[in-house]
Tab-separated table of C-alpha atoms and ligand atoms in Angstrom:
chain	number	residue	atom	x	y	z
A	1	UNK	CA	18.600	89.476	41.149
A	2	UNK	CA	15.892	91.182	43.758
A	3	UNK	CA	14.430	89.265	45.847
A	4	UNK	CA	11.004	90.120	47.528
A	5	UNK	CA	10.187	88.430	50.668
A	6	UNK	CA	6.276	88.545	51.136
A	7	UNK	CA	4.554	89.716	54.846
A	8	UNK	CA	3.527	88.257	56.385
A	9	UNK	CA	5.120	84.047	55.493
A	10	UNK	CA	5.552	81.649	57.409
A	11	UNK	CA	4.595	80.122	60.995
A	12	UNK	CA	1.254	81.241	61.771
A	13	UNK	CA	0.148	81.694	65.696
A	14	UNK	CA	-1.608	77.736	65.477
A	15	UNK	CA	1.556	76.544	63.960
A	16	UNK	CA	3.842	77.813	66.858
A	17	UNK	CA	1.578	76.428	69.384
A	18	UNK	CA	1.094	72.955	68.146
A	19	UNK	CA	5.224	72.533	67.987
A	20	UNK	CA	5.824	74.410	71.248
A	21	UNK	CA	3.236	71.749	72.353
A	22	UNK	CA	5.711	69.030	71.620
A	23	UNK	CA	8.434	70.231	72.566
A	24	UNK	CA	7.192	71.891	75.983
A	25	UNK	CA	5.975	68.108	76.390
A	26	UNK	CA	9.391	66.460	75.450
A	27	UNK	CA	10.321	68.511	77.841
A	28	UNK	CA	8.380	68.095	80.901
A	29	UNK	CA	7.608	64.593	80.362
A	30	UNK	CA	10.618	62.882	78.330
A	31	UNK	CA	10.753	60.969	75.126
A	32	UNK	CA	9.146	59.715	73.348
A	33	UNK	CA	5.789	61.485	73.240
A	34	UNK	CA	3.364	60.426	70.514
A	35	UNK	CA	1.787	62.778	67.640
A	36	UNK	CA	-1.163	61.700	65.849
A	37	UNK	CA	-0.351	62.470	62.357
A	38	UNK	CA	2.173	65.289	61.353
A	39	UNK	CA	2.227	67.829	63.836
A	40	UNK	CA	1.607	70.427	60.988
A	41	UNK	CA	2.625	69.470	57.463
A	42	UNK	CA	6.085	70.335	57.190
A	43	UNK	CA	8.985	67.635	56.795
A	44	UNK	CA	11.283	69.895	58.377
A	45	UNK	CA	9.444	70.475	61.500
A	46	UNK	CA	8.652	66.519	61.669
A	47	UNK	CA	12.219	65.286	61.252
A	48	UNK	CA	13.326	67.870	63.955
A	49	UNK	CA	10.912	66.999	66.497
A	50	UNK	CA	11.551	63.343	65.996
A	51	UNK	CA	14.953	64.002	66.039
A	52	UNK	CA	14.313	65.602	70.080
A	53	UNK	CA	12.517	61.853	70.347
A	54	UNK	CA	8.838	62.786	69.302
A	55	UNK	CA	7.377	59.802	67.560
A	56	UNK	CA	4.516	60.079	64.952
A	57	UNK	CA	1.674	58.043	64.451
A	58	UNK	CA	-1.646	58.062	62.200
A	59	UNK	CA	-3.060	55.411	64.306
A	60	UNK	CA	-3.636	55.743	68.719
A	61	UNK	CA	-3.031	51.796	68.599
A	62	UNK	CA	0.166	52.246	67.711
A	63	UNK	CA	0.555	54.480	71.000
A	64	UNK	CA	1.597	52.384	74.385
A	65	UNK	CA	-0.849	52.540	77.402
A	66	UNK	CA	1.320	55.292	79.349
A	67	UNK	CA	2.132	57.252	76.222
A	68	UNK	CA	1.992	61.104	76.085
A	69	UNK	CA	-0.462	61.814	73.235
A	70	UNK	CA	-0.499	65.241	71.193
A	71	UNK	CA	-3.435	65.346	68.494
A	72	UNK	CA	-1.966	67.895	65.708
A	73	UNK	CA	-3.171	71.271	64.753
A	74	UNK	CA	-5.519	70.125	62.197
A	75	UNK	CA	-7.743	69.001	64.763
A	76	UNK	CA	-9.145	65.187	65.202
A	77	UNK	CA	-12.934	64.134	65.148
A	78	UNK	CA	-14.709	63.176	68.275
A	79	UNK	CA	-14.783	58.987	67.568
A	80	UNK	CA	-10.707	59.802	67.858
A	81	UNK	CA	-11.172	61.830	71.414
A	82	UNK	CA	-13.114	58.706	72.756
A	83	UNK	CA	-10.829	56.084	71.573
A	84	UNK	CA	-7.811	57.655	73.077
A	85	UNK	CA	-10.144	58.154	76.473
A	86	UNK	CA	-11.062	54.176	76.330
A	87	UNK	CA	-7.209	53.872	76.247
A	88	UNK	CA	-6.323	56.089	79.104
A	89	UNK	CA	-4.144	57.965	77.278
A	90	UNK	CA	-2.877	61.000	78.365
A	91	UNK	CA	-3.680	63.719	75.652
A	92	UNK	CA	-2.298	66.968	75.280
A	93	UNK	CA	-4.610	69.010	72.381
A	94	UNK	CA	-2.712	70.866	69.958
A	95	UNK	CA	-5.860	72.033	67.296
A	96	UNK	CA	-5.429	74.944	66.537
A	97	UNK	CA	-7.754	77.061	68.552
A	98	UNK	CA	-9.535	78.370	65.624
A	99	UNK	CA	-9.893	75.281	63.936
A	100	UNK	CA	-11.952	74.349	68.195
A	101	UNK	CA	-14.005	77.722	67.055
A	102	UNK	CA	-15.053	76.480	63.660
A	103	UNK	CA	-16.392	73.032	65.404
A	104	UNK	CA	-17.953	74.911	68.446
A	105	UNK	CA	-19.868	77.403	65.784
A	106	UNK	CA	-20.604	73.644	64.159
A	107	UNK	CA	-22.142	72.795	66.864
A	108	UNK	CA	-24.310	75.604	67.678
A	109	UNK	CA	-25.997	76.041	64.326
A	110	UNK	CA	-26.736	72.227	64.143
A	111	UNK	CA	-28.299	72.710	68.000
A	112	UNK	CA	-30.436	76.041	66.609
A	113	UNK	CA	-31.809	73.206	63.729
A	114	UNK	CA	-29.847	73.772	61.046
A	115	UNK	CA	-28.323	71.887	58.418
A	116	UNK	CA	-25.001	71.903	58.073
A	117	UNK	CA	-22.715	72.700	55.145
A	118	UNK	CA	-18.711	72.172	55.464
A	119	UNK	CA	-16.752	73.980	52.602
A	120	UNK	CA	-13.943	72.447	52.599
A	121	UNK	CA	-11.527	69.710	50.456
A	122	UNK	CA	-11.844	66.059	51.007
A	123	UNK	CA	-10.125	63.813	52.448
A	124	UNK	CA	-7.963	66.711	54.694
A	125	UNK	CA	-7.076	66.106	58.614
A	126	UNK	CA	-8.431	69.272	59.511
A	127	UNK	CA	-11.955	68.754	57.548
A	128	UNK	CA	-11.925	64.870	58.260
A	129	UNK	CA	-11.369	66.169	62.187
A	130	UNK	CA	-14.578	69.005	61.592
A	131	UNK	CA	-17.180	66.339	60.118
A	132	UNK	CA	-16.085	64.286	63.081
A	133	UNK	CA	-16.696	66.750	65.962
A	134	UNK	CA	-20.559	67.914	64.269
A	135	UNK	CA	-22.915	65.096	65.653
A	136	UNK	CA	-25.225	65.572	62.892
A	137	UNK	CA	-25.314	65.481	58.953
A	138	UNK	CA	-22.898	67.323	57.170
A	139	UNK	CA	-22.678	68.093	54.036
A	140	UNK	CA	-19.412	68.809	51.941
A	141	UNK	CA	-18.710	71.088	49.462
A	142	UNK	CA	-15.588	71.747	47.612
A	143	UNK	CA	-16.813	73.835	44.318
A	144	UNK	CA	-19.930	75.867	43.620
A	145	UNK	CA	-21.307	73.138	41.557
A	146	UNK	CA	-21.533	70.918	44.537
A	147	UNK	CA	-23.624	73.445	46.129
A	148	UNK	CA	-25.863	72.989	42.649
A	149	UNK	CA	-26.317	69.410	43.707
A	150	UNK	CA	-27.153	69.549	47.023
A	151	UNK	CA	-29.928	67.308	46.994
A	152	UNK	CA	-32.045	69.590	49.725
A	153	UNK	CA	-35.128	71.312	49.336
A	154	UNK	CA	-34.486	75.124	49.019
A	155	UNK	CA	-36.474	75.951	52.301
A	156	UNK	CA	-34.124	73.980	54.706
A	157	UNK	CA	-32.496	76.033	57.087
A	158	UNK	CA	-28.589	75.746	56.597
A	159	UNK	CA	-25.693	76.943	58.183
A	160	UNK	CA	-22.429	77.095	56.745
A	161	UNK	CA	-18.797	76.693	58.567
A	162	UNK	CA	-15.560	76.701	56.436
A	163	UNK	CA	-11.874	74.875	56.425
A	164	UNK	CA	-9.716	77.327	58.025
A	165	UNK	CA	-7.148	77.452	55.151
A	166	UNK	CA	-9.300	78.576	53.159
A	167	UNK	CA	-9.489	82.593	52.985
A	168	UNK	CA	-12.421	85.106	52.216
A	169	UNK	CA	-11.656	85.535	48.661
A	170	UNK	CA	-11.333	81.693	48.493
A	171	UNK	CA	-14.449	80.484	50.171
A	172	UNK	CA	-16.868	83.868	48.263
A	173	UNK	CA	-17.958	82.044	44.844
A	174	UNK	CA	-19.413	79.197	47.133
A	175	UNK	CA	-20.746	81.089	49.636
A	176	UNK	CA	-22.555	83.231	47.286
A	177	UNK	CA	-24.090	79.714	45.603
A	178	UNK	CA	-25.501	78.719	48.837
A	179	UNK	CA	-26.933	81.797	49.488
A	180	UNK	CA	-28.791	81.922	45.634
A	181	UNK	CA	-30.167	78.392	46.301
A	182	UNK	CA	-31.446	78.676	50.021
A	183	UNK	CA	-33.268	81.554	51.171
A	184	UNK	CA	-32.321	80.482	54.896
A	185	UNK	CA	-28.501	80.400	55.602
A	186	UNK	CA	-26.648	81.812	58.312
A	187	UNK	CA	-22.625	81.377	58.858
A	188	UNK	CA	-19.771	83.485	60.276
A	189	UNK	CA	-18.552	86.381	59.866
A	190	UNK	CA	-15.661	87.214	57.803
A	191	UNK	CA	-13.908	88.517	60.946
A	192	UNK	CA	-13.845	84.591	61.787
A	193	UNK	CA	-12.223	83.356	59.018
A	194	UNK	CA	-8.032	82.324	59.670
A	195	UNK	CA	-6.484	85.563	59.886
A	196	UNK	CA	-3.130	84.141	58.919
A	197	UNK	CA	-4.302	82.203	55.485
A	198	UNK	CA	-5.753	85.310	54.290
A	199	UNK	CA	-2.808	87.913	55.355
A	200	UNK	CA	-0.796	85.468	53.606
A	201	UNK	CA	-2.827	85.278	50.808
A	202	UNK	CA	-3.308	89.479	50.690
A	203	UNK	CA	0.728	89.065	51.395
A	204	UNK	CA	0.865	87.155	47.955
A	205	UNK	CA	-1.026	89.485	45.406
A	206	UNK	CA	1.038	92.314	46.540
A	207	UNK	CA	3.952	90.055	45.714
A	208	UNK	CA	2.951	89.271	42.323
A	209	UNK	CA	2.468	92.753	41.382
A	210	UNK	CA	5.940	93.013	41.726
A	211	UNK	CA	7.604	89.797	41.081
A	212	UNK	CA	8.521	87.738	37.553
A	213	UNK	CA	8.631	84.459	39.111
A	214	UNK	CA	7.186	83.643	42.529
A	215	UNK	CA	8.578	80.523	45.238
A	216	UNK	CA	5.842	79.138	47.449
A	217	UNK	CA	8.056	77.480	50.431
A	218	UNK	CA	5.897	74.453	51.593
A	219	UNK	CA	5.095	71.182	51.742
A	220	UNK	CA	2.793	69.495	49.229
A	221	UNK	CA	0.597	68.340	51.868
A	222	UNK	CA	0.434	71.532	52.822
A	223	UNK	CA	-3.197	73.117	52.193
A	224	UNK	CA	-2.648	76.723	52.590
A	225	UNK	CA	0.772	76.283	50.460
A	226	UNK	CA	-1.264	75.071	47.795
A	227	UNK	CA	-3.245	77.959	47.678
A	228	UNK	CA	-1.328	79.867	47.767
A	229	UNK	CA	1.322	78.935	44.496
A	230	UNK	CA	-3.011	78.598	42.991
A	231	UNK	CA	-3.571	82.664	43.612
A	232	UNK	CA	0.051	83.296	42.435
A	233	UNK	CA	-0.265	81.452	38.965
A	234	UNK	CA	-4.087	83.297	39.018
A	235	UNK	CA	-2.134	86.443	39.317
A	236	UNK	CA	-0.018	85.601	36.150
A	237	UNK	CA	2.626	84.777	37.807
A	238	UNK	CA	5.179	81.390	37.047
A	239	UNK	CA	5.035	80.088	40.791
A	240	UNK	CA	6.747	77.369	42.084
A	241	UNK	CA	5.880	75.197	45.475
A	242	UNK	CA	9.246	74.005	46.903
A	243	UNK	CA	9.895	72.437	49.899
A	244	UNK	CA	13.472	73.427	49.607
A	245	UNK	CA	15.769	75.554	47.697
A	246	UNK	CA	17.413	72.526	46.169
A	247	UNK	CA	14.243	72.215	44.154
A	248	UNK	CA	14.625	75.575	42.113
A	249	UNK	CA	15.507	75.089	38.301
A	250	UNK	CA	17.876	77.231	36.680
A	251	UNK	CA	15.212	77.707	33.878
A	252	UNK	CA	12.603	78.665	36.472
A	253	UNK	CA	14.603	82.146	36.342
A	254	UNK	CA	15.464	82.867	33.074
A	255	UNK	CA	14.766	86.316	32.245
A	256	UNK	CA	13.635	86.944	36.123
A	257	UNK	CA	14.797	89.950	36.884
A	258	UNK	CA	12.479	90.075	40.721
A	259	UNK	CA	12.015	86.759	42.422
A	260	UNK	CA	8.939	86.943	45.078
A	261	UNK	CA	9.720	84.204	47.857
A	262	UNK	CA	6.436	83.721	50.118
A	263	UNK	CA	5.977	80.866	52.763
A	264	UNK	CA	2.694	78.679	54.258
A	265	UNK	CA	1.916	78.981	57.551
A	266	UNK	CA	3.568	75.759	57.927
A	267	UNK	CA	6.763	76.161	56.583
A	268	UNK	CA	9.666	77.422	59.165
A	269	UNK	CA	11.757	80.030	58.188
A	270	UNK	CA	14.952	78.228	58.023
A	271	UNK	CA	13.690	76.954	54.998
A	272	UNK	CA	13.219	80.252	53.739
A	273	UNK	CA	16.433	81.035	54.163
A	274	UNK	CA	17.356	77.710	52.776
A	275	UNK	CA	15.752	79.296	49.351
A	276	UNK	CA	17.478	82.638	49.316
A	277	UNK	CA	20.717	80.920	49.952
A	278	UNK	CA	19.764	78.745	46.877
A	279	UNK	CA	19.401	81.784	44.668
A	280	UNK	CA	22.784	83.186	45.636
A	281	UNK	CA	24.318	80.273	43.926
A	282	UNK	CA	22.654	81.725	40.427
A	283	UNK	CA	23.898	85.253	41.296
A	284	UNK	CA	24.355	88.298	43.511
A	285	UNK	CA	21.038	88.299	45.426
A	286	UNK	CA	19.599	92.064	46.704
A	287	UNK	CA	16.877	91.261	49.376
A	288	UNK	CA	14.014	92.943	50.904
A	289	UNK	CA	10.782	92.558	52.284
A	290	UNK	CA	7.356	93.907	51.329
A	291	UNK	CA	5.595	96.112	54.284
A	292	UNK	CA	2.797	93.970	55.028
A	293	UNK	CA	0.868	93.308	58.095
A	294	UNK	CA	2.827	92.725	61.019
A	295	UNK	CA	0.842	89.800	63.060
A	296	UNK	CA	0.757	90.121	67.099
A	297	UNK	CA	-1.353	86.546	67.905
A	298	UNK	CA	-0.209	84.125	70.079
A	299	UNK	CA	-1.923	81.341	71.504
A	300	UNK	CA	-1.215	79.935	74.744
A	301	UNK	CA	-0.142	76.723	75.727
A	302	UNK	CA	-2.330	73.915	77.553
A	303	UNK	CA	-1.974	75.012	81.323
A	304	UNK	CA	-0.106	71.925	82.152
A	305	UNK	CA	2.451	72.818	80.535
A	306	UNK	CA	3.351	76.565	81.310
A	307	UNK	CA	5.807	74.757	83.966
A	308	UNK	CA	8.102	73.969	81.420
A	309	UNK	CA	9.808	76.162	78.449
A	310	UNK	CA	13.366	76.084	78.681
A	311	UNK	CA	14.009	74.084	75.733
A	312	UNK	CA	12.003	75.941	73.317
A	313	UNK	CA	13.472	75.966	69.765
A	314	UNK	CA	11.816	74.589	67.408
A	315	UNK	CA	8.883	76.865	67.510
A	316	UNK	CA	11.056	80.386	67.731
A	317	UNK	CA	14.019	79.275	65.782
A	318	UNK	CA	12.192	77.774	62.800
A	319	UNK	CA	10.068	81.116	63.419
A	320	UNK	CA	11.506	84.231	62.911
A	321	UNK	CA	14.848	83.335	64.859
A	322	UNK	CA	16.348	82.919	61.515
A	323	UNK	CA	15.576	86.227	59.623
A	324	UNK	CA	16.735	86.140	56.338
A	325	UNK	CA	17.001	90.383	57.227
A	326	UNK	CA	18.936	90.074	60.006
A	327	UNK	CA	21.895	89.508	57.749
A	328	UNK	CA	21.296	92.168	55.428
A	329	UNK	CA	20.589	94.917	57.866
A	330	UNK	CA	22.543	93.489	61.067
A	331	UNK	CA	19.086	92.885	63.327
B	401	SF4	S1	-3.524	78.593	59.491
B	401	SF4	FE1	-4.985	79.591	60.903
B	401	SF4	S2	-6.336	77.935	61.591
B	401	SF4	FE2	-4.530	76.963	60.662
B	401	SF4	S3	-3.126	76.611	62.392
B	401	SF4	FE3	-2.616	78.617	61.530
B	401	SF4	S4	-3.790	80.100	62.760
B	401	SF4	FE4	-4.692	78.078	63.083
């Protein structure tokens, strides 16, 4: 059986941050610290960092007076900044900074007058966190139809910002729609949009040019997973969201002779691994990776805690510590 790993997969820049977070903070101040909600959607990061003594919470009530607080990459709304500030808590930020960017551009077109349009899906951290950090009316939309029923009169000035998890390609149709029914819009540029969910995404169509079947490692939870097994099965393509590699079924391969194995910018590589080693049990397994964009980003820490980073493992190990490659080529 080949097997095609995509490239870029895997732990994106915001995703390394937000667990070095945690763990630089385990570190520096001791357990527990507190997370409100899961520090990115992954069970296998979760269980690890609690398993260092992080604990996780979806409410800052259930955090003691004294506790370390980390908010999660996804971002939290304003109402949440001030009710952790009324508690004295001391809060360490882990949004990802360009989930900060997409409310700061919020913001600034709402200031300039404008009304403001989220795309984006309900009911997610990271969008619940955006309409919570715009002081203003703002309007969701999830579909181009939703755009259709925007009950605004075409000459209002509107400005749209966009979940970061959602690519180019993904957020186009919609973008388009608001553009045919208001002669007034302004948004960002494409260069803004998460470079991460769309090399992934750019990662995937390559893969399914090449691939008969097509594993998605991720949680469910996980947005940019879920698009990304979406634009696989759009491609043709059986694919398969996993959060493991004890989840494959023996007749998910039948007749496969190339299996494409791609991961969401939440999902550690371990887990990866965890999938190819989960083939090998149906067969003699001949791996390699797609050339793909190699990604250079890093985002830094919070300043107060560049002190500490001795115990960093989480991050790099679930990272690329663990290539798959390295075993097949010796690197
Ligand atoms: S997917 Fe993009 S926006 Fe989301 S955490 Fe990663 S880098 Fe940040």
């Amino acid at each position: 059986m080949r097997v095609i790993l995509a490239q870029p997969r895997g732990f994106c820049a915001g995703v390394v941050r937000a667990i070095e977070i945690v763990e630089r903070a385990l570190e520096k101040f001791g357990p527990p610290v507190y997370v409100r909600h899961e520090i990115v959607h992954n069970k296998w990061v979760v269980d690890a960092l609690k398993a260092r003594g992080a604990r996780f919470v979806e409410d800052l009530s259930e955090v003691p007076a004294d506790g370390v607080t980390i908010f999660s990459a996804h971002g939290v709304s304003k109402a949440v900044e001030n009710d952790a500030a009324a508690r004295g808590l001391h809060v360490l930020n882990a949004t990802c900074p360009l989930v900060s960017k997409v409310h700061t551009q919020g913001r600034h077109y709402l200031r300039n007058g404008r009304t403001m349009i989220l795309i984006g899906h309900a009911g997610h951290p990271e969008v619940e966190g955006t309409l919570g950090q715009i002081p203003g009316p703002v309007y969701l939309v999830q579909t181009e139809d939703d755009v259709e029923r925007l009950q605004l009169p075409a000459a209002t000035p509107v400005a749209y910002v966009t979940q970061t998890t959602l690519s180019v390609d993904d957020t186009r149709g919609i973008i388009a729609a608001l553009y045919r029914k208001f002669p007034d819009v302004v948004g960002p540029g494409t260069k803004d949009i998460c470079y991460a969910t769309q090399n992934r995404q750019t990662a995937l169509r390559e893969l399914s040019k090449l691939a008969d079947v097509i594993f998605v490692v991720g949680a469910t939870n996980s947005s940019n997973s879920n698009r990304l097994r979406e634009i696989g099965i759009e491609a043709g393509i059986p694919t398969h969201l996993i959060a493991s590699g004890a989840e494959i079924k023996a007749e998910w391969l039948g007749g496969a002779d190339t299996v494409g194995i791609t991961a969401g910018a939440s999902a550690p590589e371990v887990m990866v691994n965890d999938a190819i080693d989960a083939l090998r049990r149906f067969g003699p397994v001949e791996l390699s990776q797609l050339a793909g964009q190699e990604e250079q980003i890093e985002f830094r820490v919070p300043v107060e805690l560049l002190e500490v980073g001795n115990n960093i493992m989480i991050s790099k190990d679930g990272g690329r510590g663990h290539s798959p490659l390295a075993k097949v080529e010796g690197r």
